[in-house]
XYZ file of C-alpha atoms in Angstrom:
613
model
C 12.572 25.520 -50.997
C 10.807 25.946 -47.697
C 12.168 25.574 -44.205
C 10.090 24.101 -41.416
C 10.258 26.163 -38.253
C 8.750 25.646 -34.873
C 8.034 28.105 -32.137
C 10.017 27.856 -28.927
C 8.675 25.023 -26.827
C 6.753 23.486 -29.737
C 7.108 19.841 -30.711
C 7.682 18.902 -34.376
C 4.696 17.230 -35.989
C 6.575 14.017 -36.623
C 7.778 13.706 -33.023
C 5.705 12.668 -30.049
C 6.165 14.674 -26.851
C 8.051 12.799 -24.149
C 5.880 10.911 -21.705
C 6.507 12.596 -18.349
C 3.894 10.443 -16.624
C 1.602 13.415 -15.952
C -1.277 11.837 -17.847
C -1.209 9.024 -15.290
C -1.612 11.493 -12.405
C -4.660 13.070 -10.761
C -6.491 16.321 -11.313
C -8.402 17.970 -8.464
C -11.627 16.265 -9.590
C -10.181 12.793 -10.132
C -8.173 13.184 -6.920
C -11.394 13.882 -5.043
C -12.927 10.735 -6.547
C -9.897 8.522 -5.932
C -8.914 9.690 -2.453
C -12.105 10.879 -0.753
C -14.336 7.827 -0.952
C -13.478 6.832 2.612
C -14.480 10.242 3.974
C -17.577 10.523 1.751
C -18.838 7.080 2.703
C -18.385 7.870 6.398
C -21.637 9.876 6.395
C -23.346 6.481 6.225
C -22.094 5.545 9.710
C -20.806 8.787 11.322
C -24.173 10.338 12.268
C -25.461 6.911 13.246
C -22.524 6.437 15.611
C -23.509 9.686 17.356
C -27.175 8.714 17.622
C -26.413 5.255 19.004
C -24.350 6.734 21.847
C -26.817 9.507 22.677
C -29.707 7.009 22.629
C -28.483 5.826 26.035
C -29.848 9.110 27.433
C -33.261 8.694 25.797
C -35.041 11.293 23.687
C -33.399 14.039 25.719
C -29.995 12.750 24.666
C -30.917 12.661 20.958
C -31.543 16.398 21.196
C -27.764 16.871 21.372
C -27.200 15.222 17.951
C -26.849 18.526 16.096
C -24.570 20.240 18.677
C -22.240 17.221 18.690
C -22.231 17.170 14.874
C -21.438 20.900 14.751
C -18.471 20.255 17.050
C -17.281 17.500 14.689
C -17.775 19.823 11.698
C -15.685 22.451 13.478
C -12.947 19.878 14.010
C -13.261 18.929 10.340
C -12.695 22.577 9.384
C -9.606 22.676 11.602
C -8.266 19.473 10.059
C -8.883 20.624 6.489
C -7.158 23.941 7.179
C -4.255 22.105 8.805
C -3.839 19.513 6.055
C -4.031 22.275 3.473
C -0.924 23.698 5.137
C 0.636 20.229 5.376
C 0.215 19.838 1.601
C 2.065 23.110 0.990
C 4.797 22.421 3.536
C 5.335 18.779 2.541
C 4.642 18.411 -1.208
C 6.334 14.989 -1.314
C 3.378 13.516 0.571
C 3.404 11.443 3.712
C 1.027 13.568 5.809
C 1.581 13.118 9.531
C 4.647 10.930 8.886
C 6.393 13.693 6.954
C 5.430 16.329 9.535
C 6.631 14.227 12.456
C 9.851 13.232 10.713
C 10.785 16.892 10.238
C 9.627 18.379 13.537
C 9.033 15.652 16.142
C 11.832 13.146 15.640
C 12.325 9.733 14.094
C 10.481 7.622 16.671
C 7.370 9.822 16.641
C 7.342 9.765 12.844
C 7.356 5.965 12.918
C 4.413 5.961 15.329
C 2.560 8.249 12.905
C 3.457 6.017 9.961
C 2.434 2.873 11.825
C -0.911 4.370 12.837
C -1.616 5.363 9.237
C -0.648 1.925 7.916
C -3.003 0.225 10.377
C -5.821 2.626 9.582
C -5.410 2.218 5.827
C -5.427 -1.574 6.042
C -8.421 -1.654 8.385
C -10.244 0.821 6.149
C -10.032 -1.609 3.242
C -11.335 -4.515 5.309
C -14.127 -2.489 6.947
C -15.187 -0.799 3.706
C -15.388 -4.036 1.729
C -17.216 -5.984 4.447
C -19.618 -3.067 5.094
C -20.462 -2.791 1.410
C -21.096 -6.510 1.147
C -23.167 -6.359 4.343
C -25.405 -3.769 2.685
C -25.736 -6.072 -0.321
C -26.643 -9.123 1.765
C -29.153 -7.025 3.708
C -30.948 -6.308 0.455
C -30.525 -9.894 -0.789
C -30.501 -12.247 2.245
C -29.908 -15.302 0.064
C -26.304 -14.113 -0.451
C -25.508 -13.974 3.268
C -23.758 -17.350 3.427
C -21.494 -16.320 0.532
C -20.457 -12.972 2.058
C -16.810 -13.991 2.512
C -16.397 -14.878 -1.163
C -18.221 -11.702 -2.151
C -15.815 -9.660 -0.014
C -12.820 -11.304 -1.657
C -14.292 -10.751 -5.123
C -14.812 -7.037 -4.425
C -11.256 -6.757 -3.091
C -9.836 -8.460 -6.196
C -11.806 -6.069 -8.406
C -10.546 -2.946 -6.588
C -6.972 -4.256 -6.596
C -7.111 -4.973 -10.341
C -8.414 -1.467 -11.084
C -5.631 0.119 -9.011
C -2.959 -1.960 -10.727
C -4.110 -0.310 -13.937
C -3.115 3.060 -12.468
C -4.506 5.588 -10.015
C -6.015 7.666 -12.824
C -7.877 4.622 -14.116
C -9.248 3.933 -10.629
C -10.282 7.574 -10.240
C -12.176 7.531 -13.534
C -13.933 4.313 -12.538
C -15.051 5.784 -9.210
C -16.187 9.245 -10.353
C -19.693 8.089 -11.281
C -20.481 6.261 -7.982
C -19.138 9.231 -6.009
C -21.232 11.754 -7.936
C -24.376 9.598 -7.595
C -23.893 9.142 -3.854
C -23.084 12.783 -3.064
C -25.869 13.997 -5.346
C -28.357 11.629 -3.706
C -27.411 12.804 -0.208
C -27.738 16.465 -1.184
C -31.137 15.841 -2.780
C -32.201 13.930 0.351
C -31.186 16.878 2.556
C -32.898 19.492 0.391
C -36.128 17.494 0.071
C -36.102 16.667 3.782
C -35.795 20.340 4.752
C -39.094 21.024 2.993
C -40.874 18.230 4.871
C -42.654 19.132 8.069
C -42.992 15.471 9.038
C -41.752 12.101 7.745
C -43.364 10.887 4.508
C -42.915 7.261 5.530
C -41.692 5.196 8.474
C -42.063 1.847 6.739
C -38.342 1.071 6.891
C -38.347 1.166 10.707
C -41.715 -0.509 11.157
C -41.547 -3.736 13.147
C -37.987 -3.118 14.355
C -37.203 -2.730 18.040
C -36.012 0.673 19.205
C -32.677 0.899 21.026
C -33.696 4.158 22.735
C -33.428 4.194 26.526
C -36.641 5.165 28.303
C -35.457 5.922 31.826
C -32.636 8.443 31.209
C -33.329 12.147 31.645
C -29.844 13.701 31.910
C -26.925 13.928 29.553
C -23.476 13.898 31.158
C -20.250 15.345 29.791
C -18.742 11.858 29.456
C -21.632 10.717 27.255
C -21.266 13.783 25.038
C -17.524 13.186 24.824
C -18.110 9.555 23.862
C -20.665 10.605 21.233
C -18.187 13.139 19.860
C -15.415 10.526 19.699
C -17.697 7.970 18.026
C -18.927 10.504 15.492
C -15.350 11.427 14.647
C -15.229 8.157 12.710
C -16.722 10.310 9.955
C -13.358 12.100 9.729
C -11.374 9.067 8.603
C -9.889 9.690 5.195
C -9.424 13.449 5.598
C -5.644 12.952 5.610
C -5.519 10.779 2.478
C -5.072 13.671 0.025
C -2.125 15.095 2.013
C -0.524 11.632 1.994
C -0.735 11.319 -1.791
C 0.321 14.767 -3.085
C 2.870 13.253 -5.556
C -0.025 11.480 -7.294
C -1.451 14.812 -8.521
C -0.591 16.600 -11.751
C 1.473 19.774 -11.845
C 0.938 22.123 -10.021
C 0.573 19.340 -7.451
C 0.212 21.480 -4.334
C -2.618 23.640 -5.705
C -4.532 20.688 -7.122
C -4.208 18.741 -3.857
C -5.261 21.782 -1.811
C -8.329 22.314 -3.996
C -9.277 18.645 -3.571
C -8.800 18.880 0.219
C -11.004 21.984 0.499
C -13.687 20.432 -1.704
C -13.634 17.295 0.445
C -14.043 19.284 3.655
C -16.870 21.408 2.249
C -18.861 18.495 0.832
C -18.367 16.285 3.884
C -19.214 19.082 6.322
C -22.434 20.008 4.514
C -23.559 16.373 4.373
C -22.860 15.735 8.071
C -24.641 18.881 9.250
C -27.542 18.404 6.826
C -28.184 14.826 7.910
C -28.022 15.796 11.593
C -30.539 18.589 11.012
C -32.898 16.042 9.451
C -32.391 13.623 12.347
C -33.493 16.329 14.777
C -36.269 17.542 12.474
C -37.852 14.106 12.091
C -37.087 13.044 15.712
C -35.621 9.785 14.451
C -34.783 7.011 16.878
C -32.191 4.296 16.251
C -33.704 0.863 15.667
C -32.210 -2.568 15.283
C -31.499 -3.717 11.748
C -32.170 -0.391 9.979
C -29.570 2.338 9.484
C -30.289 5.956 10.332
C -29.522 6.907 6.736
C -32.169 4.453 5.528
C -34.708 6.015 7.897
C -33.833 9.481 6.622
C -34.300 8.374 3.007
C -37.634 6.818 3.970
C -38.749 9.987 5.766
C -37.716 12.341 2.953
C -38.660 10.382 -0.179
C -41.043 7.705 1.007
C -40.549 3.972 0.559
C -40.153 4.103 -3.224
C -37.478 3.899 -5.933
C -35.642 6.937 -4.513
C -35.253 5.083 -1.211
C -33.577 2.151 -2.990
C -31.337 4.487 -5.012
C -29.961 5.876 -1.750
C -29.415 2.387 -0.337
C -27.776 1.064 -3.483
C -25.519 4.136 -3.835
C -24.506 3.782 -0.176
C -23.705 0.107 -0.667
C -21.544 0.787 -3.725
C -19.651 3.691 -2.182
C -18.978 1.819 1.059
C -17.444 -1.038 -0.889
C -15.431 1.268 -3.122
C -14.266 3.556 -0.305
C -11.432 1.076 0.125
C -9.865 2.862 -2.847
C -8.765 5.678 -0.515
C -6.278 3.278 1.037
C -5.054 2.107 -2.357
C -4.378 5.731 -3.289
C -2.695 6.820 -0.043
C -0.915 3.829 1.485
C 1.414 2.960 -1.455
C 2.740 6.543 -1.421
C 3.358 6.324 2.336
C 5.104 2.968 1.900
C 7.264 4.541 -0.804
C 8.406 7.240 1.632
C 9.142 4.658 4.324
C 11.120 2.588 1.814
C 13.035 5.685 0.699
C 13.991 6.278 4.346
C 15.081 2.635 4.742
C 12.229 1.602 7.047
C 10.707 -0.811 4.516
C 12.160 -2.930 1.689
C 13.190 -0.731 -1.241
C 10.837 -2.630 -3.548
C 7.991 -0.488 -2.161
C 9.606 2.594 -3.722
C 9.507 1.162 -7.248
C 6.901 2.290 -9.772
C 5.339 0.458 -12.692
C 4.723 2.017 -16.111
C 1.433 3.597 -15.069
C 2.922 5.372 -12.037
C 1.684 2.520 -9.823
C 3.515 1.460 -6.691
C 2.659 -2.148 -7.479
C 4.307 -3.718 -4.452
C 2.394 -1.392 -2.124
C -0.914 -2.175 -3.817
C -0.333 -5.918 -3.676
C 0.856 -5.819 -0.045
C -2.246 -3.868 0.982
C -4.466 -6.357 -0.850
C -2.720 -9.335 0.778
C -3.003 -8.032 4.361
C -6.606 -6.926 3.795
C -7.433 -10.385 2.464
C -6.024 -11.933 5.647
C -8.140 -9.590 7.805
C -11.300 -10.336 5.834
C -10.711 -14.087 6.064
C -9.950 -13.762 9.798
C -13.219 -11.883 10.393
C -15.220 -14.194 8.139
C -16.467 -11.159 6.238
C -18.120 -9.752 9.384
C -17.919 -5.964 9.738
C -18.669 -5.970 13.481
C -15.480 -7.934 14.154
C -13.373 -5.223 12.510
C -15.144 -2.006 13.512
C -13.773 -1.870 17.101
C -10.266 -1.734 15.605
C -11.129 1.044 13.180
C -10.390 4.785 13.401
C -8.027 4.583 16.405
C -4.925 4.856 14.263
C -6.183 7.844 12.314
C -6.720 9.881 15.515
C -3.132 9.166 16.548
C -1.985 10.378 13.131
C -4.206 13.478 13.353
C -2.784 14.398 16.762
C 0.841 13.939 15.708
C 0.293 16.002 12.548
C -1.331 18.847 14.496
C 1.419 18.956 17.137
C 4.068 18.819 14.420
C 2.482 21.726 12.579
C 2.493 23.804 15.792
C 6.254 23.363 15.925
C 6.452 24.067 12.193
C 4.830 27.482 12.667
C 7.052 28.289 15.659
C 10.124 27.607 13.530
C 8.899 29.317 10.357
C 7.364 32.336 12.141
C 5.730 33.613 8.975
C 2.862 36.023 8.716
C 0.037 35.138 11.142
C 1.966 32.161 12.542
C 0.514 32.536 16.054
C -3.067 32.139 14.840
C -2.132 29.136 12.727
C -0.251 27.527 15.600
C -3.183 28.142 17.945
C -5.553 26.546 15.438
C -3.332 23.481 15.083
C -2.831 23.248 18.836
C -6.572 23.316 19.463
C -7.105 20.655 16.797
C -4.361 18.504 18.320
C -6.022 18.756 21.726
C -9.385 17.665 20.308
C -8.015 14.766 18.277
C -5.779 13.675 21.165
C -8.747 13.530 23.532
C -10.729 11.658 20.883
C -7.920 9.114 20.466
C -7.849 8.427 24.218
C -11.646 8.191 24.520
C -12.066 5.924 21.482
C -9.283 3.617 22.651
C -10.638 3.443 26.201
C -14.260 2.842 25.186
C -13.385 0.210 22.593
C -10.475 -1.452 24.407
C -12.341 -4.585 25.470
C -14.071 -4.829 22.085
C -10.782 -5.391 20.294
C -8.927 -2.066 20.437
C -6.246 -3.788 22.528
C -5.059 -5.410 19.301
C -4.174 -1.982 17.911
C -2.418 -1.063 21.167
C -0.227 -4.135 20.654
C 0.077 -3.974 16.853
C 1.272 -0.360 16.691
C 4.439 -0.862 18.800
C 5.175 -4.096 16.938
C 4.923 -2.271 13.619
C 7.270 0.451 14.838
C 9.719 -2.257 15.971
C 9.523 -3.828 12.500
C 10.377 -0.458 10.914
C 13.349 -0.136 13.266
C 14.554 -3.658 12.467
C 14.496 -3.015 8.714
C 16.298 0.296 9.227
C 19.065 -1.357 11.289
C 19.488 -4.000 8.591
C 19.881 -1.343 5.887
C 22.313 0.556 8.126
C 24.499 -2.527 8.476
C 24.361 -3.126 4.721
C 25.324 0.507 4.112
C 28.280 0.217 6.465
C 29.520 -2.911 4.685
C 29.115 -1.224 1.303
C 30.786 1.977 2.488
C 27.863 4.185 1.523
C 28.706 7.877 1.858
C 32.452 7.199 1.717
C 34.770 7.465 -1.279
C 35.945 3.929 -2.144
C 39.451 2.954 -3.200
C 40.348 3.212 -6.861
C 39.478 0.156 -8.992
C 42.402 -2.001 -10.046
C 42.940 -5.075 -12.179
C 43.639 -8.431 -10.522
C 44.607 -11.659 -12.191
C 41.430 -13.646 -12.767
C 40.512 -17.279 -13.191
C 37.157 -18.308 -14.666
C 35.895 -21.795 -13.781
C 33.276 -23.316 -16.095
C 31.356 -26.455 -15.003
C 30.684 -28.759 -17.983
C 28.984 -32.148 -18.356
C 29.062 -32.655 -22.138
C 30.435 -31.180 -25.333
C 27.813 -28.963 -27.026
C 27.332 -25.478 -28.509
C 26.524 -24.367 -24.973
C 30.004 -25.477 -23.874
C 31.623 -23.532 -26.709
C 29.605 -20.369 -25.917
C 30.496 -20.652 -22.228
C 34.240 -21.020 -22.866
C 34.173 -18.113 -25.321
C 32.461 -15.907 -22.739
C 34.871 -17.080 -20.033
C 37.906 -16.283 -22.204
C 36.657 -12.715 -22.583
C 36.201 -12.358 -18.821
C 39.386 -13.789 -17.316
C 43.097 -14.339 -17.780
C 42.801 -18.088 -17.354
C 39.885 -20.460 -18.030
C 39.439 -23.895 -16.484
C 36.648 -26.321 -17.295
C 35.615 -28.692 -14.505
C 33.495 -31.813 -14.578
C 32.318 -33.975 -11.692
C 32.913 -37.742 -11.769
C 30.873 -40.212 -9.699
C 31.923 -43.816 -8.894
C 29.041 -45.253 -10.939
C 30.376 -47.243 -13.956
C 27.964 -45.532 -16.315
C 29.166 -42.101 -15.181
C 32.803 -43.163 -15.572
C 32.110 -44.280 -19.132
C 30.487 -40.905 -19.873
C 33.515 -39.134 -18.365
C 35.967 -41.095 -20.553
C 33.895 -40.246 -23.629
C 33.913 -36.549 -22.675
C 37.703 -36.572 -22.135
C 38.293 -38.204 -25.564
C 36.032 -35.652 -27.260
C 37.722 -32.808 -25.360
C 41.187 -33.964 -26.484
C 39.995 -34.237 -30.077
C 38.304 -30.789 -29.914
C 41.333 -29.181 -28.198
C 39.746 -25.824 -27.151
C 42.928 -24.665 -25.421
C 41.235 -24.982 -22.015
C 42.181 -27.716 -19.539
C 39.444 -30.083 -18.331
C 39.745 -30.744 -14.583
C 38.211 -33.922 -13.186
C 36.552 -33.645 -9.765
C 35.562 -36.785 -7.867
C 32.451 -37.144 -5.717
C 31.696 -40.262 -3.710
C 28.196 -39.089 -2.696
C 26.946 -38.217 -6.176
C 26.946 -34.563 -5.195
C 27.366 -31.878 -7.863
C 27.595 -28.497 -6.151
C 29.872 -29.371 -3.221
C 32.821 -30.750 -5.268
C 32.823 -27.624 -7.426
C 32.597 -25.355 -4.359
C 35.463 -27.286 -2.726
C 37.625 -26.836 -5.848
C 36.847 -23.099 -5.889
C 37.928 -22.825 -2.218
C 41.130 -24.673 -3.067
C 41.931 -22.277 -5.918
C 41.191 -19.214 -3.799
C 43.391 -20.543 -0.956
C 46.339 -21.376 -3.215
C 46.115 -18.154 -5.229
C 44.885 -15.471 -2.765
C 45.623 -12.547 -5.109
C 43.495 -14.056 -7.872
C 39.864 -13.208 -8.582
C 37.811 -16.378 -9.124
C 34.641 -16.364 -11.204
C 32.359 -19.351 -11.698
C 30.526 -19.124 -15.028
C 27.536 -21.485 -15.116
C 26.139 -22.189 -18.613
C 22.369 -22.795 -18.826
C 19.833 -23.127 -21.608
C 16.736 -20.943 -21.903
C 13.960 -22.831 -23.752
C 11.492 -21.163 -26.078
C 8.384 -22.007 -24.034
C 7.896 -21.248 -20.371
C 6.527 -24.723 -19.606
C 9.647 -26.291 -21.150
C 11.689 -25.022 -18.204
C 10.102 -27.834 -16.214
C 12.082 -30.233 -18.425
C 15.449 -28.865 -17.253
C 17.509 -30.625 -14.589
C 18.244 -27.417 -12.581
C 21.943 -28.315 -12.275
C 22.896 -24.668 -12.708
C 20.818 -23.607 -9.716
C 22.355 -26.398 -7.590
C 25.912 -25.346 -8.454
C 25.167 -21.639 -7.947
C 23.646 -22.291 -4.530
C 26.615 -24.365 -3.332
C 29.248 -21.901 -4.581
C 27.385 -18.897 -3.159
C 26.940 -20.605 0.215
C 30.492 -21.908 0.654
C 32.717 -19.354 -1.143
C 33.063 -15.656 -1.981
C 33.598 -16.299 -5.693
C 31.756 -14.262 -8.309
C 28.930 -16.204 -9.944
C 27.865 -15.624 -13.549
C 24.956 -17.531 -15.099
C 25.165 -17.607 -18.888
C 21.784 -17.977 -20.587
C 21.919 -19.691 -23.996
C 18.628 -19.128 -25.828
C 17.209 -22.027 -27.799
C 15.029 -19.777 -30.008
C-alpha cells in the first residue's frame, strides 16, 4: 500500500489551485501596453505642439525646439521619479487623489479626483477622434462617416475592456510594439541622414511659419513648454491603477512607470533632434511626424507604416483611461463620493460599471463634437496638470512627515516639479480659455459638488442605519403576513405555505370592484375558498375606482394602526415563466401592489417567485 504525500505548499494533482484572480491582472509588460498608450501616442502631437507655438517667431523660434523639449523631458523625469514614490506610498492606487486625501485634505483630494476624471474622459474622446481623423486623412471618402467610425472604435475598445484588463493589454501589445519600434527606427535612420531624403509629404502645403519675427520672448517659450507638456498626459495612469498589477504589485508598477518614462523621453528628444537637424517647418494639413518619416525614409512603404501605426495607436490610446479611471472610481465609491456600484468587480476583475460609465460619457462627448478632434483639444490636458501639481505638493508634505533617508532631496524634487506643473496648468488654461477651456473651469467645481452631494447622501443613510454604533439586541415581535390573492391555484397554496412559515398569523386579501363580472368572480373564489378550507381567512377589500394597490395599502395601514406592536409583512406571489419574452404576457399586478405598499406604508414586502419550469 502506498501513501500519496505532497510537499508543503503543493496542490494535489486532483485539485485545482484556487483562483485568486492574479491571472486576470497585469505584469510589467502588459501593464505598459494597457496603461501607457496615451503617453506613447502623445509623441504624435507633443513635438508638433511645440513647433506650432515657436513658429510664431519664425525660423529663429524653431531653433528653440530642442531646448524646450529637453525641459519637458526633465519634467518627465521628475514626474516619473515622483510617481514611482507615489506607487510605493499608495499601493491601493488613486494617484494624486490618494496623495491629496492623505496629506492635503478632503476638498483638495476631490479637486484632484475631479481633474483626473475629466482628463480620462476627454482622453478617450480625443484619442478616438484623432485616430479616426488620421484614417479619414488617408481615405477622404470616409470623412462624412467619421462620427459612426468614432462610435464603432469606442464600442470595440469598450468590448475588449469588458473582457478584462489583461485581455485588453494582450490585444494592444502588438500595436504598441510596432509604433514604438517604428519611431525608434525613424530616429536612428534620421540621425544618419545629413539632409531629408524626401519632402514630398509637405509639397504643395502652405507653411505656417512667420516671416517677420526675429526675437523669442520668455512668454512664447513658456507657452511652447506648456503646449508641449501635452505629451506628458498619461504618465500618472500607472500610479492610478496599481491594484490591477500582479503580486508584487508595487515593483511591477514601478518597473512599468520607469519603462514608460525612459521610452517616452527618448522618443521626444529623438524626434526634436530630427526636427532641428532637418530644419522642418510646420505646414497646413501635414503633421510634423509625417514630415519626419518622409525625411528619414522617403515617401515609400516605411512612410505609410509610420502613419498607419500612428493612426492605430492614437485610436487605441483611449485604453489608458479604461485601465485607470475605473480604479479611481472604485476608490471614490469606497469613500462614499460615488455610488457603491462603481466599487463592484465582475468575474474577470473588471470594474464593469466604471467601464460602461466612461464609455457612455465619452460617447456623449463624441456625438457633441460631431467626431471633430479640434472641438475637444482645447479642453484636453488641463485637468492632468492640476492633478500633477496636487500630487507633487502632496508628496512634499509626505516627505516632511516621513523624514526618511534623503527626504530633503526628494521633497525638493517634488516641490520643483509642482512649481513647473502648476505654472503649466495656469498657462495652458489662460491660453486656451477662449477656445473652450472655460468649460473645464466650470465643470471641475460642478464635479466636486456632485462628489460632495453623494457623500452627504451616504452620510445621512449611515446615520439612519446607525453605522459605527452597536444596535439593540434583536427580539421577536408578533407578526402578521398579508397575502394578496385573485384566484385559487398552486401559486396561492405555495404563497400561504411560505406565509405560514414566516408569521404568527396569515391573512389572505382580495380586492372587489363594483363591476358585476368581478363580483361573480369574487363569489366563485369565496365558494372555492370555503370548500378548500386552508385555515386562513379571506378578507374582502372593496375598491370603487378599480384600483388594486391602494386598497391593499390602506388595509395594511389599518392593521398597523390597530396593532402597533405587530410586524406586518406583505407577501406578493408571482409567477416566473420559462422564457424571458413570456414575461411580457404577465399582468404586472405584483409590481403594482409592491409599489403602492412601499410608497404608503412601512410594511415589509416579500415577492415570492413561483417558477413555471
